[in-house]
Short mmCIF file of C-alpha atoms and ligand atoms in Angstrom, two decimals:
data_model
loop_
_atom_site.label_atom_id
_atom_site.label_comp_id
_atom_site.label_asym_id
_atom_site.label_seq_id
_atom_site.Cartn_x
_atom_site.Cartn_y
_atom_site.Cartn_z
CA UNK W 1 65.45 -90.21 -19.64
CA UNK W 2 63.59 -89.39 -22.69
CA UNK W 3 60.03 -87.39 -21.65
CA UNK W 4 57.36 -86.14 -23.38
CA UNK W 5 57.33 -82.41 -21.81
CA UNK W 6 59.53 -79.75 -19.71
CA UNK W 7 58.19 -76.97 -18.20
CA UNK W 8 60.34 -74.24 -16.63
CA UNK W 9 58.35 -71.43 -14.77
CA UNK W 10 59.40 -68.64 -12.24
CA UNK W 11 57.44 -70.37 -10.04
CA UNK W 12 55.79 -74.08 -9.22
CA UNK W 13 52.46 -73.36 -7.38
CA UNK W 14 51.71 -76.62 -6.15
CA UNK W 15 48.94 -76.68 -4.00
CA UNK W 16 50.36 -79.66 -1.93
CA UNK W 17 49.56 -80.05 1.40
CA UNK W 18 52.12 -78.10 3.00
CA UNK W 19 51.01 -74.78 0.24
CA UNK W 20 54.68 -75.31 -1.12
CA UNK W 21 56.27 -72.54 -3.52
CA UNK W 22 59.03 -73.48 -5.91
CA UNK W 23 61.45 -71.11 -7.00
CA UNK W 24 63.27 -71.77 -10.31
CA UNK W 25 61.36 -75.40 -10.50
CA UNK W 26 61.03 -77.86 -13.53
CA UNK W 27 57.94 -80.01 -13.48
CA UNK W 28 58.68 -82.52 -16.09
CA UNK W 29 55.58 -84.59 -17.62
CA UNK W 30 55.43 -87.78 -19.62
CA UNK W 31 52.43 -90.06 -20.32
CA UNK W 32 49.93 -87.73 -19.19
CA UNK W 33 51.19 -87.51 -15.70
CA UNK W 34 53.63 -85.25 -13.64
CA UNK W 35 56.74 -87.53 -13.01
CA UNK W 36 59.38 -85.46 -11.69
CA UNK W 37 58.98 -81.54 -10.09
CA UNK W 38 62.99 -80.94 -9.61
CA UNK W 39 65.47 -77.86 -9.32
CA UNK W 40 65.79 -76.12 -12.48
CA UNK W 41 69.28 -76.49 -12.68
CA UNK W 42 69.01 -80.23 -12.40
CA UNK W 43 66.26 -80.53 -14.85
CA UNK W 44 68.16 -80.98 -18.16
CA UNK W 45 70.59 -83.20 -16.73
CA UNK W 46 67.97 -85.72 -16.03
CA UNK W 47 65.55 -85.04 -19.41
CA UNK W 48 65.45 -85.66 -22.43
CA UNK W 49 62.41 -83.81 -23.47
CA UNK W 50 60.65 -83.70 -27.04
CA UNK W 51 59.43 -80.52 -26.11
CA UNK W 52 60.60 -77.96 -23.16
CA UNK W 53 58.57 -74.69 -22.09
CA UNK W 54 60.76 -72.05 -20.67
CA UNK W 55 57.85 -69.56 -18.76
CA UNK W 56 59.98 -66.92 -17.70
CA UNK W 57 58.25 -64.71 -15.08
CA UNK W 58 55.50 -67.11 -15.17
CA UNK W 59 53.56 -68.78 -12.38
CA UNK W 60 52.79 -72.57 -12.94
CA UNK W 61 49.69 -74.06 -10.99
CA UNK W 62 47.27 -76.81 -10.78
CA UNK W 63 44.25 -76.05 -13.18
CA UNK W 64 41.34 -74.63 -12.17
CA UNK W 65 38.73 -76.61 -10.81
CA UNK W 66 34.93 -75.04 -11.61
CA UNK W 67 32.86 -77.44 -8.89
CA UNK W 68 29.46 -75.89 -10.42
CA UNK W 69 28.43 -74.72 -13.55
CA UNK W 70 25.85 -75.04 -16.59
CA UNK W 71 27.94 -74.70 -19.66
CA UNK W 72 25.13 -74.40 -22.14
CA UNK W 73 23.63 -71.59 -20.51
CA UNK W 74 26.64 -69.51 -22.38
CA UNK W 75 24.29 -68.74 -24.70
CA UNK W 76 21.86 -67.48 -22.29
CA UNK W 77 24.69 -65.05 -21.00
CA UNK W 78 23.06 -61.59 -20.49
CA UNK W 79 19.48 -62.69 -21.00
CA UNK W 80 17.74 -62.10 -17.70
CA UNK W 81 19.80 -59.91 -15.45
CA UNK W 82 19.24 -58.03 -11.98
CA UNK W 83 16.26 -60.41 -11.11
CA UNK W 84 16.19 -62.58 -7.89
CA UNK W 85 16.18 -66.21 -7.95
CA UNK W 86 12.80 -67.26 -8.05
CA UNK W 87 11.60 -64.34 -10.51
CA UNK W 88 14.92 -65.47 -12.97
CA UNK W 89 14.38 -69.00 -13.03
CA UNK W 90 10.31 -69.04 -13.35
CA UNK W 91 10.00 -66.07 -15.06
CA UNK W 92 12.73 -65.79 -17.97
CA UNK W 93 15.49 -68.95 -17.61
CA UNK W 94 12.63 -72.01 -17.40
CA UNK W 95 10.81 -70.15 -20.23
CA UNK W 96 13.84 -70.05 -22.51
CA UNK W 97 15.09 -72.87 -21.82
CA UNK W 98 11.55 -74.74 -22.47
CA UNK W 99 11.58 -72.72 -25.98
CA UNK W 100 15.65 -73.27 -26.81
CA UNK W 101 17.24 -76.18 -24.88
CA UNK W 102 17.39 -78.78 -27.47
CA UNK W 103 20.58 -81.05 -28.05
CA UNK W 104 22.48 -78.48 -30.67
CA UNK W 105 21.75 -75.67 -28.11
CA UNK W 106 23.64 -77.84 -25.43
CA UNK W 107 26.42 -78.46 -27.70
CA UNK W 108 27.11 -75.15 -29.34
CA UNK W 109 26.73 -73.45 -25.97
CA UNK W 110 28.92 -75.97 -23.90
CA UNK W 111 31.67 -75.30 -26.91
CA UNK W 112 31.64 -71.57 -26.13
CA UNK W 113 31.70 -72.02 -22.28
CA UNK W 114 34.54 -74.77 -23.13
CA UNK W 115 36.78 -71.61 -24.73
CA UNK W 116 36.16 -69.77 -21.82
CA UNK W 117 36.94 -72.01 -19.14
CA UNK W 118 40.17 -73.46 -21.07
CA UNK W 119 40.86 -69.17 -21.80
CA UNK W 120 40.60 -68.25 -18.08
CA UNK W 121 42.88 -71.89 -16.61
CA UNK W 122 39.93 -74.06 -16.03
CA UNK W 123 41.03 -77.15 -16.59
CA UNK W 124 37.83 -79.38 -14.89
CA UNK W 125 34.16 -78.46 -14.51
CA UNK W 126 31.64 -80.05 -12.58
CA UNK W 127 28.28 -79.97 -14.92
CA UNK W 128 24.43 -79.80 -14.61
CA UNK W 129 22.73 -79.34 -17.58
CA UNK W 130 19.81 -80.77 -20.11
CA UNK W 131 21.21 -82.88 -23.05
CA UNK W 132 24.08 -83.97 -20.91
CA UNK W 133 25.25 -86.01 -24.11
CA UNK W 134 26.33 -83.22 -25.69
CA UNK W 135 28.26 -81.25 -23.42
CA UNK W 136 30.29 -84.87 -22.96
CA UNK W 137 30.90 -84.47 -26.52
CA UNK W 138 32.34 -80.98 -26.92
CA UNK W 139 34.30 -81.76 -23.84
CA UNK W 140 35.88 -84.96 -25.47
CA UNK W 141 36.43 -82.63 -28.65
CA UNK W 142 37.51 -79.67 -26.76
CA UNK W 143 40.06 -81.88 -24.31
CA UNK W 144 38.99 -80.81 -21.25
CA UNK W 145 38.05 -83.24 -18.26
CA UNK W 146 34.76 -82.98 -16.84
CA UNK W 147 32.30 -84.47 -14.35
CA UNK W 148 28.75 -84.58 -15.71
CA UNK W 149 25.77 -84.25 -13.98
CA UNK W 150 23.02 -87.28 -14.71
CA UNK W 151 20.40 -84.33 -14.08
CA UNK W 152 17.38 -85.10 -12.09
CA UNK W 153 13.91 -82.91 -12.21
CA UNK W 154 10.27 -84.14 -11.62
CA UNK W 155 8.83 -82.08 -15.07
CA UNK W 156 9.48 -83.10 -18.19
CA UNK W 157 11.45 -81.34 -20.38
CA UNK W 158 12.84 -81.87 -24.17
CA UNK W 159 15.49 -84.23 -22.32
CA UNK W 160 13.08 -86.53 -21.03
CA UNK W 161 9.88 -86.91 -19.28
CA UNK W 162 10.37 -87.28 -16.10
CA UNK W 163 12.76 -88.55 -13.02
CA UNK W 164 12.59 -92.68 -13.98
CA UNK W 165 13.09 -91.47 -17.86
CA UNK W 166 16.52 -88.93 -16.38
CA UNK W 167 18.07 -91.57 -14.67
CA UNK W 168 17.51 -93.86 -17.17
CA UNK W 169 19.22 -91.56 -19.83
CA UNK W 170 21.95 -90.22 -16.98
CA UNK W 171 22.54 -94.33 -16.40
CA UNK W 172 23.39 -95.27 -19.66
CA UNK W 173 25.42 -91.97 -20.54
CA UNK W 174 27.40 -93.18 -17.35
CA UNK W 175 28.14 -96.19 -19.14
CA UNK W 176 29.11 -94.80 -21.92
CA UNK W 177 31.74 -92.61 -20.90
CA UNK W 178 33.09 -94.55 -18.24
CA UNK W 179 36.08 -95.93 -20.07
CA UNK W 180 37.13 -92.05 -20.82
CA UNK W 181 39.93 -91.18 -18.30
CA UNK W 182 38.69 -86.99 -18.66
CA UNK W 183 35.16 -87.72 -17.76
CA UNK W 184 33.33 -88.61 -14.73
CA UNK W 185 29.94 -88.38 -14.25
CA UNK W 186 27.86 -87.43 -10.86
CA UNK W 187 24.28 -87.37 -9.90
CA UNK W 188 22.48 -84.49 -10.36
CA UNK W 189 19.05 -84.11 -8.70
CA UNK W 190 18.47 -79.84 -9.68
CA UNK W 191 17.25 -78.30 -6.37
CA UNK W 192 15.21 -79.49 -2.76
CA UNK W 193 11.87 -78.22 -4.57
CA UNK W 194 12.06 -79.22 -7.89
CA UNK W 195 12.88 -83.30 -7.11
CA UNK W 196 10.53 -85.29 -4.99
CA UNK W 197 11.18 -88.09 -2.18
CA UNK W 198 11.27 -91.16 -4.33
CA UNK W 199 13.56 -90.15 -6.85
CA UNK W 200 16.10 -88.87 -4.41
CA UNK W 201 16.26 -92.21 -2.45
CA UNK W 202 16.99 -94.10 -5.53
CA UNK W 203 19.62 -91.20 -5.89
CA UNK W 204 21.17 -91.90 -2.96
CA UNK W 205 21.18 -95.66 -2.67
CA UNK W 206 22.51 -95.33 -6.45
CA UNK W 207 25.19 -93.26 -5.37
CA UNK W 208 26.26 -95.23 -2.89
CA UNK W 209 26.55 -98.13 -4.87
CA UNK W 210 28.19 -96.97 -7.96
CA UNK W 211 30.70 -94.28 -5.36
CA UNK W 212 29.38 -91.61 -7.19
CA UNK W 213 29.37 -87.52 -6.29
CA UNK W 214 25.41 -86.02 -6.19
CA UNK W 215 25.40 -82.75 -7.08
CA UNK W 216 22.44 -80.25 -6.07
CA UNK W 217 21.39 -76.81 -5.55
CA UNK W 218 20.50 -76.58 -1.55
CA UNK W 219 19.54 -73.82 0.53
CA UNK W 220 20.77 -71.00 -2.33
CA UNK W 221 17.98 -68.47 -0.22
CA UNK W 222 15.95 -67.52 2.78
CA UNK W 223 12.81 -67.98 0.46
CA UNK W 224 13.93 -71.64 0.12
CA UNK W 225 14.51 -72.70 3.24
CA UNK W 226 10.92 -71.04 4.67
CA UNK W 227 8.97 -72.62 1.74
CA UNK W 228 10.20 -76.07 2.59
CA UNK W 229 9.43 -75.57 6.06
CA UNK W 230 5.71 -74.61 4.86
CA UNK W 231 5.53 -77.27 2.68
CA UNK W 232 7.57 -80.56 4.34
CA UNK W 233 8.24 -79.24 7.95
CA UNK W 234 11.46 -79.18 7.68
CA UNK W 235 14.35 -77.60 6.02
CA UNK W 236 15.93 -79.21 3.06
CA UNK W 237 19.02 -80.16 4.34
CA UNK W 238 17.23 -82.02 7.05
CA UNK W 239 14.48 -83.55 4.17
CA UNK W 240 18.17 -84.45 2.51
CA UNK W 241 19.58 -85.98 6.02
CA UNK W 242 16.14 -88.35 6.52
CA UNK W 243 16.70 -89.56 2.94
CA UNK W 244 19.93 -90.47 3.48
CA UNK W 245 21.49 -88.20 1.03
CA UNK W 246 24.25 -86.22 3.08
CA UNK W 247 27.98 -87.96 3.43
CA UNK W 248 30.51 -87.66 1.76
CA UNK W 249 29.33 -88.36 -1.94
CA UNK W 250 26.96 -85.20 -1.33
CA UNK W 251 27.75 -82.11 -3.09
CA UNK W 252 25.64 -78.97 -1.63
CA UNK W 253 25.99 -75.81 -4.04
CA UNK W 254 25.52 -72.39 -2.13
CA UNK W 255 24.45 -73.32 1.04
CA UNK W 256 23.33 -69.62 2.11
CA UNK W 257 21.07 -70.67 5.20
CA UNK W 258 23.08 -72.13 7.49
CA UNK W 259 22.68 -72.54 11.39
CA UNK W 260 25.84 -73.52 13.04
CA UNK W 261 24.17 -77.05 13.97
CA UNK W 262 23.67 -77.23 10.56
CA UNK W 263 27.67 -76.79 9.99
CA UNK W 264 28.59 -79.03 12.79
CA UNK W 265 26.35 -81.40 10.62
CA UNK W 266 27.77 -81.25 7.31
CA UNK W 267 31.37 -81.48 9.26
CA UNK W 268 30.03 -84.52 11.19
CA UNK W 269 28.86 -86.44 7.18
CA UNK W 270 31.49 -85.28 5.56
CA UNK W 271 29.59 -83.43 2.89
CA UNK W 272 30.81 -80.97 0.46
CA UNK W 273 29.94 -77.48 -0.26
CA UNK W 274 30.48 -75.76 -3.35
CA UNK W 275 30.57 -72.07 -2.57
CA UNK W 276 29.79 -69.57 -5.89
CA UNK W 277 29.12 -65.80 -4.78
CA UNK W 278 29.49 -64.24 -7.60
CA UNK W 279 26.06 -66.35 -8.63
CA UNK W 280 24.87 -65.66 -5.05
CA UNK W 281 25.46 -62.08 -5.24
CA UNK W 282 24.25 -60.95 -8.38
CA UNK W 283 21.10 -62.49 -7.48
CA UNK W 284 20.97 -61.20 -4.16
CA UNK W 285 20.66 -65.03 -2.97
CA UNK W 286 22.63 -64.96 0.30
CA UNK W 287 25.88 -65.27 1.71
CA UNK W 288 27.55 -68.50 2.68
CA UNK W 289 29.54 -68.80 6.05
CA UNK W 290 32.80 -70.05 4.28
CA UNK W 291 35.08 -68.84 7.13
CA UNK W 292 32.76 -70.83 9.79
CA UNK W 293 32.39 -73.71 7.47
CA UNK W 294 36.59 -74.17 6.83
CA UNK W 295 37.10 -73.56 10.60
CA UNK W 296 34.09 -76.41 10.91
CA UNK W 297 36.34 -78.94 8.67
CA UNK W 298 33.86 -79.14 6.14
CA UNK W 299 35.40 -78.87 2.71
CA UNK W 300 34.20 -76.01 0.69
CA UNK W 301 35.04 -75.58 -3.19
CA UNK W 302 34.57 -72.74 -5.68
CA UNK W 303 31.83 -72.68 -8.73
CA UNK W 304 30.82 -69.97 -10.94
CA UNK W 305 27.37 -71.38 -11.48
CA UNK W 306 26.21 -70.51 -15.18
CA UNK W 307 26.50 -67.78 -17.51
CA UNK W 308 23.11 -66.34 -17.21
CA UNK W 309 23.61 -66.14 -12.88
CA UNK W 310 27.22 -64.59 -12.98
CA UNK W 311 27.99 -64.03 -15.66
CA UNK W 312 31.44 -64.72 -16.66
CA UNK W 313 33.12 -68.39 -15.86
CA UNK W 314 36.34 -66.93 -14.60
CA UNK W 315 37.39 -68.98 -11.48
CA UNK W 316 40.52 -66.75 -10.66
CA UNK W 317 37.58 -63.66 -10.64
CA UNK W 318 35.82 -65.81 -8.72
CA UNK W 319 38.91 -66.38 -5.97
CA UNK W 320 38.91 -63.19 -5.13
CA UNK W 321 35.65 -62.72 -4.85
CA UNK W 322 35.22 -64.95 -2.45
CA UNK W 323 38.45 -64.58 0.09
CA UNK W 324 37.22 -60.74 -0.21
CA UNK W 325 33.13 -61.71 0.92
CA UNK W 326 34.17 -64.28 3.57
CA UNK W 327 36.39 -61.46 4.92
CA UNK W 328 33.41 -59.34 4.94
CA UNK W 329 30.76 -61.68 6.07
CA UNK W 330 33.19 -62.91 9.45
CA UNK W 331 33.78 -59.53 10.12
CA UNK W 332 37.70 -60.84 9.93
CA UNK W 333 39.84 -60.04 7.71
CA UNK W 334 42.16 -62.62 8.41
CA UNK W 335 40.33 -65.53 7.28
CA UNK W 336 40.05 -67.19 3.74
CA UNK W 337 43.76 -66.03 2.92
CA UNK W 338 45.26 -66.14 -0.58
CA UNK W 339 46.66 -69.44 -0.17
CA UNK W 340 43.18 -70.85 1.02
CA UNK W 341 41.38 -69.35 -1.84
CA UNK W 342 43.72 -71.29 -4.04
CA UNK W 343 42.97 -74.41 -2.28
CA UNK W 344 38.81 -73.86 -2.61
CA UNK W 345 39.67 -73.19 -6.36
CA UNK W 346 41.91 -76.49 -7.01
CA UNK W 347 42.27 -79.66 -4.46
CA UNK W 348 39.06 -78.51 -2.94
CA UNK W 349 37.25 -79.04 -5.98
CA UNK W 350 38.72 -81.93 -6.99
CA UNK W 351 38.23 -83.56 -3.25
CA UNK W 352 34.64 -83.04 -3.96
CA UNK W 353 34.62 -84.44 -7.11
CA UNK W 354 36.61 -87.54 -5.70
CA UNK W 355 39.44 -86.94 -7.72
CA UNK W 356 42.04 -85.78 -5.59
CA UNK W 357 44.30 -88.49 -6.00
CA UNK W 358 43.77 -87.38 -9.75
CA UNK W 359 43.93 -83.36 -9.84
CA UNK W 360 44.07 -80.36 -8.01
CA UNK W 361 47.63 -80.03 -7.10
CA UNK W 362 51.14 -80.67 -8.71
CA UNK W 363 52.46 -83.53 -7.26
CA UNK W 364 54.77 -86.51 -8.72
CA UNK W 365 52.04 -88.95 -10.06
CA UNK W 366 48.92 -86.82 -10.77
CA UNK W 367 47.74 -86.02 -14.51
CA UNK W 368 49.68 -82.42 -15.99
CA UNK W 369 46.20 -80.41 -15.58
CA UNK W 370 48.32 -77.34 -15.27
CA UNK W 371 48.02 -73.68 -16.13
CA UNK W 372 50.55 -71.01 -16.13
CA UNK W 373 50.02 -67.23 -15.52
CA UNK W 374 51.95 -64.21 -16.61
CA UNK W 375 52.99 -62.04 -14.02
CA UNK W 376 55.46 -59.66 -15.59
CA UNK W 377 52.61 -57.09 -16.25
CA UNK W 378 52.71 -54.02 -14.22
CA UNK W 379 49.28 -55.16 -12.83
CA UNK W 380 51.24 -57.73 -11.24
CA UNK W 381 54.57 -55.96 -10.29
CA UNK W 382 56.03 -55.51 -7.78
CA UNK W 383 55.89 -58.57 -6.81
CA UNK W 384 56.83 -60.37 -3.27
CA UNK W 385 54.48 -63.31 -3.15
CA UNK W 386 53.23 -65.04 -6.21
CA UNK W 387 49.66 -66.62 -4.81
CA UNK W 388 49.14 -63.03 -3.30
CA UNK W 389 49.49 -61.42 -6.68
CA UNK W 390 47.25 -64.37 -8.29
CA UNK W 391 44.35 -64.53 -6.01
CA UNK W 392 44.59 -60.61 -5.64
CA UNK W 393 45.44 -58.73 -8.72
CA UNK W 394 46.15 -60.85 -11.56
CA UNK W 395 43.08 -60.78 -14.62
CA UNK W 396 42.34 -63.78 -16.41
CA UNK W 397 43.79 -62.43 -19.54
CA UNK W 398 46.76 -62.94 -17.97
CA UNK W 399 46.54 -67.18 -18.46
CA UNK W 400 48.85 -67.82 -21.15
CA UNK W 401 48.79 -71.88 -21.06
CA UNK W 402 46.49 -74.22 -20.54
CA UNK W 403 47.06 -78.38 -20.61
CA UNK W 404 44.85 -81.13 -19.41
CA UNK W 405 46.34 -84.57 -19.08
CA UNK W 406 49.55 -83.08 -20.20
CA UNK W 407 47.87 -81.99 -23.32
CA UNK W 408 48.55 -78.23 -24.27
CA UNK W 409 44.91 -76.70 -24.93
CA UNK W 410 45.45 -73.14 -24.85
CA UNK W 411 49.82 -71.91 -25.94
CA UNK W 412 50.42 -68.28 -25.71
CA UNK W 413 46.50 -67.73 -25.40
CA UNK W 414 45.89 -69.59 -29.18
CA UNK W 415 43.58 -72.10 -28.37
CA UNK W 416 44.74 -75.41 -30.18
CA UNK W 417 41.15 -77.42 -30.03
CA UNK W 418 38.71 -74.69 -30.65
CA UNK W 419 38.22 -72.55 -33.33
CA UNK W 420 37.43 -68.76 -32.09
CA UNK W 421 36.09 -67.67 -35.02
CA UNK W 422 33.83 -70.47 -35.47
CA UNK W 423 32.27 -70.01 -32.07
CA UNK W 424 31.41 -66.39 -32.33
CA UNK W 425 29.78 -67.04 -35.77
CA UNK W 426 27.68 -69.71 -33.59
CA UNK W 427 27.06 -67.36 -30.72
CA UNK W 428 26.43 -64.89 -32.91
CA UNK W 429 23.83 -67.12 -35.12
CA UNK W 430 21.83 -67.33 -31.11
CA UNK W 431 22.02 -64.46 -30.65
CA UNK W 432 19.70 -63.63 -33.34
CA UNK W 433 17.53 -66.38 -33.12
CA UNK W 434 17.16 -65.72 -29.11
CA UNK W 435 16.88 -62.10 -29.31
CA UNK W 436 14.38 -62.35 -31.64
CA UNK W 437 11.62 -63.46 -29.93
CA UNK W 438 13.07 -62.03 -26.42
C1 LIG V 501 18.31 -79.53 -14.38
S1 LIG V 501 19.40 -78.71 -15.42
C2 LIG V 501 19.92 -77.33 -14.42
C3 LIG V 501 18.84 -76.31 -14.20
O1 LIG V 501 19.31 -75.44 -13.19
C4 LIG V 501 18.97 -74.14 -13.54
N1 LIG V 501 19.79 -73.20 -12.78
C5 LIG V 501 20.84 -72.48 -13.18
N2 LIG V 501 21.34 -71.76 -12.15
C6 LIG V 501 20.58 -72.06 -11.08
C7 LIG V 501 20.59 -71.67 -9.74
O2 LIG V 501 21.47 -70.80 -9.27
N3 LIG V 501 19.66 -72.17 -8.91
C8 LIG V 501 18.75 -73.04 -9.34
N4 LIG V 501 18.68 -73.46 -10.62
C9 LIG V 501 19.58 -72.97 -11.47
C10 LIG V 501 19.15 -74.11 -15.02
O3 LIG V 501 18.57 -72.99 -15.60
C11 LIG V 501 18.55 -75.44 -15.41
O4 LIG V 501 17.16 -75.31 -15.56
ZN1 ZN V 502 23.50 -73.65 -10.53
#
C-alpha cells in the first residue's frame, strides 16, 4: 500500500490508555492521519512510502499540547519580572498592552511564540489573547493547530469596547474558521474579576449550545479568592457554579485555592483544570493540589501561560516542573509519575480541549501531531526507560521533528514554515520600540 509517510523511531511513545511503549515500532501516516503503528520489521513489507524517516535513538510521541497560553505576549517576554500578580498585571502588563496591543503586535508576536512552541514539540495551543484574528492567521501560516480564545473582558480595549462588542467579534471569527480542520475556537471570559454576571451567562448558555470549551483564569491566588468574597460573598468558583458555568465545557487555569469540597466539586461537573506552575511560581501565585485533584478524577492539563509570566513556552520544562512541585506540595514523592506528567502534557490537554478523539496520543485513526526527541546525548544516557529520561532530563533542544496533521514543521530542528531570521529582525524591531519608552 502506497502511503504518504514512514516513521521509524527507537521508540513509539503513545500515550494510549494502557501508557504503551513500542520498541523498534513504525507508525506509518497517510492523509493526515496515523493508519498503521506496526513492528518495524513488518513495516516495509506492508508500505510503500513516498517518504520514510529512520529516527535512530529517537523517541516518537504525541505533540505537545500547551492548554494555556498568550502567544502575543512573546514580545512582552522579560518586560515586568519578579512582581506578584496583581502589581504585574495593573501595574506594567495592562499598561503595555493598552500602549502596544494592536493587530500587527498580535501577529508578529504570535509568529515568534509559533517558532517556539513548534521548536520545543508543541504541536497545539490553547489561546487567550486581544486581536484573536491574527494569531488565527500566523497559526494557519505557521501550520500549527490551535484553539482560540473568543476573549471576554468588561473594559474596552483596542479590540473592542466592551463584552456585547467581544462576543460579537469572537462569534463571527468562530465562523470564520470553522471549516479549518487545525483550528478550534473556545470561549474566553479573562478572569472572575475582570467579567461581570451578564456576560458570563450568555457565555455559558452559548457554550452549551455551540459544545464549545470556556477558558478562564480562576482562583490563580489567595488575594483572589478573599476579594471576591468581599465583594460577591462568595468565592469565584461558587459565583461560576450559580451561573451555570462549571461542567465539562469549563476550563479553570491555575486553580491555586482549593478546598477539598471544592475538588470533590469540579470531579462531581466534570470540569477541567489547566495546571501552569511555572506561571504560578514565578509569580509567587500559589500552588495547585494536582496530586489531590488526579486522585479526585478531575482531569488536569499542563499550560505555560504567557511569555511575560514564565517565561519560556517549553511544555517538556514545564513537565517536570510540575511532577517535581506536586511531589513537593503532597509531601509524596510517589505521585504525578513520569508517565502521568506525559499524560497532563498530551491527552489531558487535548480532553480539555474536546479533541481527544483528535490528538494527544498515537493511535490508528488520529491526525500525525507527532514529535520526536533525541536521546542519544549523554544528558540522556544511560538510558533504561524512555518517558523517565523525557519528563526528567531531556532539554528541549533536544526536539528534532515536529509535524502537525502529518505535516513536517520543524526536520532536524530547520523550521520549514517560519523564517528565523525574519522573526528576530521583528523581535528585534520591538524591542526597540518597547524599550524605548519602558
Ligand atoms: C483578555 S486577553 C488575556 C489577558 O490576560 C492577561 N494575563 C496574562 N497572564 C495572566 C495571568 O496569569 N492571570 C491573569 N491575566 C493574565 C494578559 O496580559 C491579557 O491582558
Ligand atoms: Zn494566563
Amino acid at each position: 500500500m502506497e502511503i504518504e509517510l514512514l516513521v521509524i523511531p527507537e521508540w513509539v511513545i503513545t500515550v494510549n490508555s494502557r501508557n504503551q511503549v513500542l520498541h523498534h515500532h513504525a507508525v506509518a501516516v497517510d492523509d493526515s492521519r496515523i493508519v498503521d503503528i506496526l513492528p518495524m520489521s513488518e513495516a516495509e513489507k506492508h508500505y510503500r512510502p513516498r517518504q520514510t524517516v529512520v529516527l535512530a535513538q529517537q523517541a516518537l510521541l504525541p505533540g505537545l499540547v500547551n492548554a494555556h497560553t498568550h502567544a502575543a505576549m512573546a514580545l512582552l517576554k522579560g518586560l515586568a519580572d519578579d512582581l506578584p500578580l496583581m502589581e504585574w498585571l495593573q501595574n506594567h502588563i495592562w499598561p503595555a498592552e493598552s500602549r502596544w496591543a494592536d493587530a500587527q503586535f498580535v501577529y508578529d508576536g504570535s509568529r515568534l511564540a509559533i517558532a517556539e512552541m513548534i521548536r520545543s514539540g508543541t504541536t497545539c495551543f490553547n489561546d487567550m489573547y486581544f486581536f484573536p484574528e491574527q494569531t488565527a492567521k500566523a497559526v494557519q501560516e505557521a501550520g500549527i493547530r490551535a484553539c482560540i480564545g473568543l476573549i471576554v473582558i468588561d473594559f474596552p480595549t483596542a479590540w473592542g469596547t466592551g463584552p456585547e462588542d467581544y462576543l460579537q467579534k469572537g462569534l463571527a471569527l468562530h465562523d470564520q474558521v470553522a471549516d479549518d480542520p487545525l483550528l478550534t475556537t473556545a470561549f474566553a471570559p479573562h478572569a472572575p474579576y475582570t467579567v461581570s454576571d451578564d456576560p458570563l451567562k450568555q457565555v455559558s448558555h452559548l457554550a452549551c449550545e455551540m459544545d464549545m470549551p470556556i477558558h478562564m483564569h480562576v482562583h490563580e491566588t489567595a488575594f483572589e479568592v478573599q476579594q471576591a468574597l468581599a465583594q460577591h460573598d462568595a468565592v469565584p468558583l461558587a459565583r461560576l457554579d450559580n451561573l451555570g458555568l462549571l461542567d465539562k465545557h469549563f476550563l479553570a487555569v491555575h486553580m491555586t485555592q482549593l478546598t477539598d469540597e471544592e475538588i470533590a466539586l469540579l470531579a462531581e461537573k466534570g470540569t477541567h483544570v489547566i495546571h501552569c506552575p511555572e506561571s504560578n511560581l514565578k509569580l509567587a501565585s500559589g500552588f495547585c493540589p494536582v496530586a489531590k485533584l488526579l486522585a479526585a478524577g478531575v482531569n488536569v492539563a499542563l499550560g505555560t501561560d504567557g511569555n511575560a509570566s514564565n517565561n519560556d513556552l517549553d511544555m517538556l520544562g514545564e513537565m517536570r516542573t510540575a511532577a517535581l512541585i506536586a511531589k513537593a506540595v503532597a509531601h509524596d514523592a510517589s505521585v504525578v509519575s513520569a508517565a502521568q506528567a506525559l499524560r497532563m502534557a498530551t491527552i489531558n490537554g487535548a480532553t480539555a480541549l474536546g479533541l481527544a478523539d483528535t490528538i494527544g496520543s498515537l493511535e490508528i485513526g488520529k491526525a500525525a501531531d507527532m514529535i520526536a526527541v533525541d536521546l542519544s546525548a549523554l544528558e540522556t544516557q544511560p538510558l533504561y526507560d524512555p518517558v523517565s529520561q523525557i519528563v526528567y532530563c531531556a532539554n528541549r533542544n533536544q526536539v528534532t521533528h515536529t509535524w502537525v496533521a502529518g505535516k513536517a514543521l520543524m526536520t532536524q530542528r530547520e523550521l520549514t514554515t517560519l523564517n528565523i531570521t525574519e522573526l528576530l529582525a521583528t523581535a528585534q524591531a520591538w524591542q526597540q520600540k518597547i524599550g524605548a519608552t519602558s
